[in-house]
mmCIF file of C-alpha atoms in Angstrom:
data_model
loop_
_atom_site.group_PDB
_atom_site.id
_atom_site.type_symbol
_atom_site.label_atom_id
_atom_site.label_comp_id
_atom_site.label_asym_id
_atom_site.label_seq_id
_atom_site.Cartn_x
_atom_site.Cartn_y
_atom_site.Cartn_z
ATOM 1 C CA VAL R 1 8.564 14.304 -6.272
ATOM 2 C CA PRO R 2 11.902 14.660 -4.452
ATOM 3 C CA ARG R 3 14.853 13.342 -6.465
ATOM 4 C CA SER R 4 16.413 11.907 -3.287
ATOM 5 C CA ASN R 5 16.377 12.358 0.454
ATOM 6 C CA LYS R 6 18.752 15.316 0.025
ATOM 7 C CA PRO R 7 16.912 18.630 -0.449
ATOM 8 C CA ASP R 8 19.737 19.987 -2.631
ATOM 9 C CA ASP R 9 18.923 17.350 -5.277
ATOM 10 C CA GLY R 10 15.658 19.136 -6.037
ATOM 11 C CA TRP R 11 12.448 17.809 -7.504
ATOM 12 C CA ALA R 12 11.535 15.637 -10.490
ATOM 13 C CA PRO R 13 8.239 16.177 -12.315
ATOM 14 C CA VAL R 14 5.641 13.402 -12.402
ATOM 15 C CA THR R 15 2.853 13.654 -14.939
ATOM 16 C CA PHE R 16 -0.686 12.458 -14.453
ATOM 17 C CA LYS R 17 -0.055 10.050 -17.349
ATOM 18 C CA GLN R 18 2.925 8.520 -15.527
ATOM 19 C CA LEU R 19 0.903 8.187 -12.335
ATOM 20 C CA ALA R 20 -2.098 6.700 -14.158
ATOM 21 C CA ASN R 21 0.107 4.185 -15.985
ATOM 22 C CA ALA R 22 1.811 3.200 -12.739
ATOM 23 C CA VAL R 23 -1.523 2.794 -10.933
ATOM 24 C CA ASN R 24 -2.932 0.650 -13.751
ATOM 25 C CA HIS R 25 0.244 -1.454 -13.893
ATOM 26 C CA VAL R 26 0.209 -2.088 -10.145
ATOM 27 C CA ALA R 27 -3.584 -2.665 -10.081
ATOM 28 C CA HIS R 28 -3.122 -5.574 -12.474
ATOM 29 C CA ILE R 29 -0.490 -7.055 -10.135
ATOM 30 C CA VAL R 30 -2.708 -6.571 -7.076
ATOM 31 C CA ALA R 31 -5.672 -8.169 -8.859
ATOM 32 C CA ARG R 32 -3.523 -11.125 -9.885
ATOM 33 C CA ASP R 33 -1.459 -11.667 -6.719
ATOM 34 C CA VAL R 34 -3.454 -10.272 -3.784
ATOM 35 C CA LYS R 35 -7.183 -10.259 -4.520
ATOM 36 C CA PRO R 36 -7.512 -14.041 -5.119
ATOM 37 C CA THR R 37 -5.650 -14.958 -1.913
ATOM 38 C CA SER R 38 -8.449 -13.964 0.470
ATOM 39 C CA ALA R 39 -12.159 -14.416 0.965
ATOM 40 C CA ASP R 40 -12.318 -10.924 2.530
ATOM 41 C CA PRO R 41 -14.422 -8.491 0.510
ATOM 42 C CA PHE R 42 -11.404 -6.132 0.409
ATOM 43 C CA PRO R 43 -8.216 -8.122 1.018
ATOM 44 C CA THR R 44 -5.436 -6.231 2.774
ATOM 45 C CA LEU R 45 -2.114 -5.449 1.141
ATOM 46 C CA GLY R 46 0.407 -4.110 3.631
ATOM 47 C CA TYR R 47 3.033 -1.675 2.377
ATOM 48 C CA VAL R 48 6.030 -0.028 3.994
ATOM 49 C CA GLY R 49 8.671 2.039 2.278
ATOM 50 C CA PRO R 50 10.247 5.467 2.115
ATOM 51 C CA ASN R 51 7.962 8.486 1.901
ATOM 52 C CA ASP R 52 7.544 8.606 -1.856
ATOM 53 C CA VAL R 53 4.955 8.329 -4.620
ATOM 54 C CA ARG R 54 4.699 4.551 -4.217
ATOM 55 C CA TYR R 55 2.238 5.092 -1.350
ATOM 56 C CA ALA R 56 -0.189 6.889 -3.689
ATOM 57 C CA ILE R 57 0.354 4.268 -6.386
ATOM 58 C CA VAL R 58 -0.341 1.362 -4.005
ATOM 59 C CA MET R 59 -3.381 3.093 -2.497
ATOM 60 C CA LEU R 60 -5.025 3.841 -5.848
ATOM 61 C CA ALA R 61 -4.082 0.465 -7.336
ATOM 62 C CA CYS R 62 -5.656 -1.307 -4.359
ATOM 63 C CA VAL R 63 -8.858 0.719 -4.723
ATOM 64 C CA LYS R 64 -9.082 -0.175 -8.424
ATOM 65 C CA ALA R 65 -8.359 -3.867 -7.724
ATOM 66 C CA GLY R 66 -10.875 -4.147 -4.879
ATOM 67 C CA CYS R 67 -8.359 -4.387 -2.051
ATOM 68 C CA GLN R 68 -7.272 -2.118 0.766
ATOM 69 C CA GLY R 69 -3.755 -0.792 1.131
ATOM 70 C CA PHE R 70 -2.520 -0.908 4.705
ATOM 71 C CA PHE R 71 0.236 1.624 5.341
ATOM 72 C CA ILE R 72 2.575 0.584 8.111
ATOM 73 C CA SER R 73 4.833 2.695 10.264
ATOM 74 C CA PRO R 74 8.308 1.194 10.548
ATOM 75 C CA ARG R 75 8.452 2.607 14.093
ATOM 76 C CA ASN R 76 5.931 0.100 15.460
ATOM 77 C CA SER R 77 7.237 -2.497 17.870
ATOM 78 C CA VAL R 78 7.338 -6.015 16.455
ATOM 79 C CA GLU R 79 4.506 -7.076 18.778
ATOM 80 C CA GLY R 80 2.451 -4.016 17.838
ATOM 81 C CA GLN R 81 2.997 -4.700 14.154
ATOM 82 C CA LEU R 82 2.064 -8.360 14.473
ATOM 83 C CA ARG R 83 -1.177 -7.349 16.176
ATOM 84 C CA LEU R 84 -1.964 -4.911 13.358
ATOM 85 C CA LEU R 85 -1.247 -7.529 10.711
ATOM 86 C CA LYS R 86 -3.575 -9.945 12.490
ATOM 87 C CA ALA R 87 -6.308 -7.330 13.038
ATOM 88 C CA THR R 88 -6.301 -6.421 9.336
ATOM 89 C CA ASN R 89 -6.021 -10.060 8.226
ATOM 90 C CA CYS R 90 -2.988 -9.043 6.181
ATOM 91 C CA ALA R 91 -1.569 -11.986 4.248
ATOM 92 C CA ASN R 92 0.367 -9.950 1.657
ATOM 93 C CA LEU R 93 3.115 -7.487 2.431
ATOM 94 C CA TRP R 94 5.015 -5.357 -0.058
ATOM 95 C CA TYR R 95 8.039 -3.345 0.941
ATOM 96 C CA ALA R 96 10.914 -1.304 -0.403
ATOM 97 C CA GLU R 97 14.342 -2.965 -0.383
ATOM 98 C CA SER R 98 15.612 -0.505 2.224
ATOM 99 C CA PHE R 99 13.050 -1.867 4.718
ATOM 100 C CA ARG R 100 14.086 -5.514 4.400
ATOM 101 C CA SER R 101 15.562 -5.822 7.910
ATOM 102 C CA ILE R 102 12.448 -4.373 9.562
ATOM 103 C CA VAL R 103 10.063 -6.541 7.536
ATOM 104 C CA GLN R 104 12.156 -9.648 8.208
ATOM 105 C CA LEU R 105 11.274 -9.382 11.907
ATOM 106 C CA TRP R 106 7.576 -9.516 11.022
ATOM 107 C CA ILE R 107 7.691 -12.307 8.463
ATOM 108 C CA ASP R 108 9.827 -14.433 10.766
ATOM 109 C CA GLN R 109 6.857 -14.513 13.141
ATOM 110 C CA ARG R 110 3.849 -14.384 10.806
ATOM 111 C CA GLU R 111 3.200 -16.441 7.730
ATOM 112 C CA MET R 112 2.456 -14.184 4.799
ATOM 113 C CA THR R 113 3.571 -13.471 1.281
ATOM 114 C CA ALA R 114 6.229 -10.757 1.275
ATOM 115 C CA LYS R 115 7.539 -9.048 -1.842
ATOM 116 C CA ILE R 116 10.079 -6.323 -2.531
ATOM 117 C CA VAL R 117 8.625 -3.679 -4.841
ATOM 118 C CA PRO R 118 10.462 -1.918 -7.658
ATOM 119 C CA SER R 119 11.667 1.668 -7.370
ATOM 120 C CA ALA R 120 9.228 4.529 -7.791
ATOM 121 C CA GLU R 121 10.994 5.400 -11.042
ATOM 122 C CA GLU R 122 10.398 1.911 -12.420
ATOM 123 C CA TRP R 123 6.701 2.028 -11.622
ATOM 124 C CA LEU R 124 6.375 5.557 -13.028
ATOM 125 C CA GLY R 125 8.073 4.386 -16.221
ATOM 126 C CA SER R 126 5.660 1.488 -16.732
ATOM 127 C CA GLU R 127 3.149 1.384 -19.552
ATOM 128 C CA GLY R 128 0.193 -0.117 -17.735
ATOM 129 C CA LYS R 129 -2.746 -1.223 -19.821
ATOM 130 C CA PRO R 130 -5.982 0.317 -18.544
ATOM 131 C CA PHE R 131 -7.559 -1.116 -15.413
ATOM 132 C CA PRO R 132 -11.138 0.192 -15.374
ATOM 133 C CA TYR R 133 -12.769 1.384 -12.183
ATOM 134 C CA ASP R 134 -16.506 1.672 -12.575
ATOM 135 C CA ARG R 135 -17.881 1.640 -9.049
ATOM 136 C CA PRO R 136 -20.572 4.291 -8.608
ATOM 137 C CA PHE R 137 -19.760 6.808 -5.883
ATOM 138 C CA GLU R 138 -22.876 5.949 -3.889
ATOM 139 C CA GLU R 139 -21.498 2.408 -3.407
ATOM 140 C CA ALA R 140 -17.776 3.127 -3.299
ATOM 141 C CA ARG R 141 -17.967 5.947 -0.745
ATOM 142 C CA PHE R 142 -18.216 3.436 2.090
ATOM 143 C CA GLU R 143 -15.494 1.159 0.711
ATOM 144 C CA PRO R 144 -11.909 1.377 1.970
ATOM 145 C CA LEU R 145 -9.515 3.920 0.524
ATOM 146 C CA CYS R 146 -6.704 2.673 2.756
ATOM 147 C CA VAL R 147 -5.930 1.471 6.251
ATOM 148 C CA LEU R 148 -3.819 3.566 8.592
ATOM 149 C CA HIS R 149 -3.263 2.994 12.298
ATOM 150 C CA THR R 150 -3.156 4.823 15.588
ATOM 151 C CA SER R 151 0.159 5.694 17.175
ATOM 152 C CA GLY R 152 -0.176 3.153 19.936
ATOM 153 C CA SER R 153 0.520 5.806 22.585
ATOM 154 C CA THR R 154 -2.215 4.352 24.829
ATOM 155 C CA GLY R 155 -1.499 0.683 24.141
ATOM 156 C CA PHE R 156 -0.953 -1.216 20.946
ATOM 157 C CA PRO R 157 -1.714 0.560 17.658
ATOM 158 C CA LYS R 158 -5.140 -0.080 16.200
ATOM 159 C CA PRO R 159 -6.133 -0.059 12.526
ATOM 160 C CA ILE R 160 -8.199 2.815 11.128
ATOM 161 C CA VAL R 161 -10.019 2.242 7.849
ATOM 162 C CA VAL R 162 -10.255 5.463 5.824
ATOM 163 C CA ARG R 163 -13.270 5.347 3.501
ATOM 164 C CA GLN R 164 -13.289 6.560 -0.095
ATOM 165 C CA GLY R 165 -16.062 9.012 0.709
ATOM 166 C CA SER R 166 -13.779 10.860 3.084
ATOM 167 C CA MET R 167 -11.695 11.987 0.106
ATOM 168 C CA ALA R 168 -14.772 13.527 -1.509
#
């Protein structure tokens, strides 16, 4: 992964063990804090942050915990974002500290639980206890991998659910 947003800083290695531990650690948090807050079969956890490994961690943790990660563009208008949050029934929003001012505009107008997430390095350094995932592919292939959204170039952005089977 990039060491910073400056190309001259180079790259830092991330092992599969680090990623697996981070995913398990975050899956336990999602299962505890997000999953029980909704009657939806796959509750939505919104996330916005810098382009780093936390997106992969949140996506995989949500899959393991039976939720769907909704990845938000910070370039959406406030009204467009509020419509997306409503359309996805998003009641939980996680964000990186550097996105606080953008997120504040959304949470000022929509009631939801908002939480600042730790750095990628902190998550990658976690020692998560295993969080089993035992869904057979034939069932899980139609379940959400994540939620993205259209650009909104022809109106307001609309959510797009990407299914786990599309990764296969």
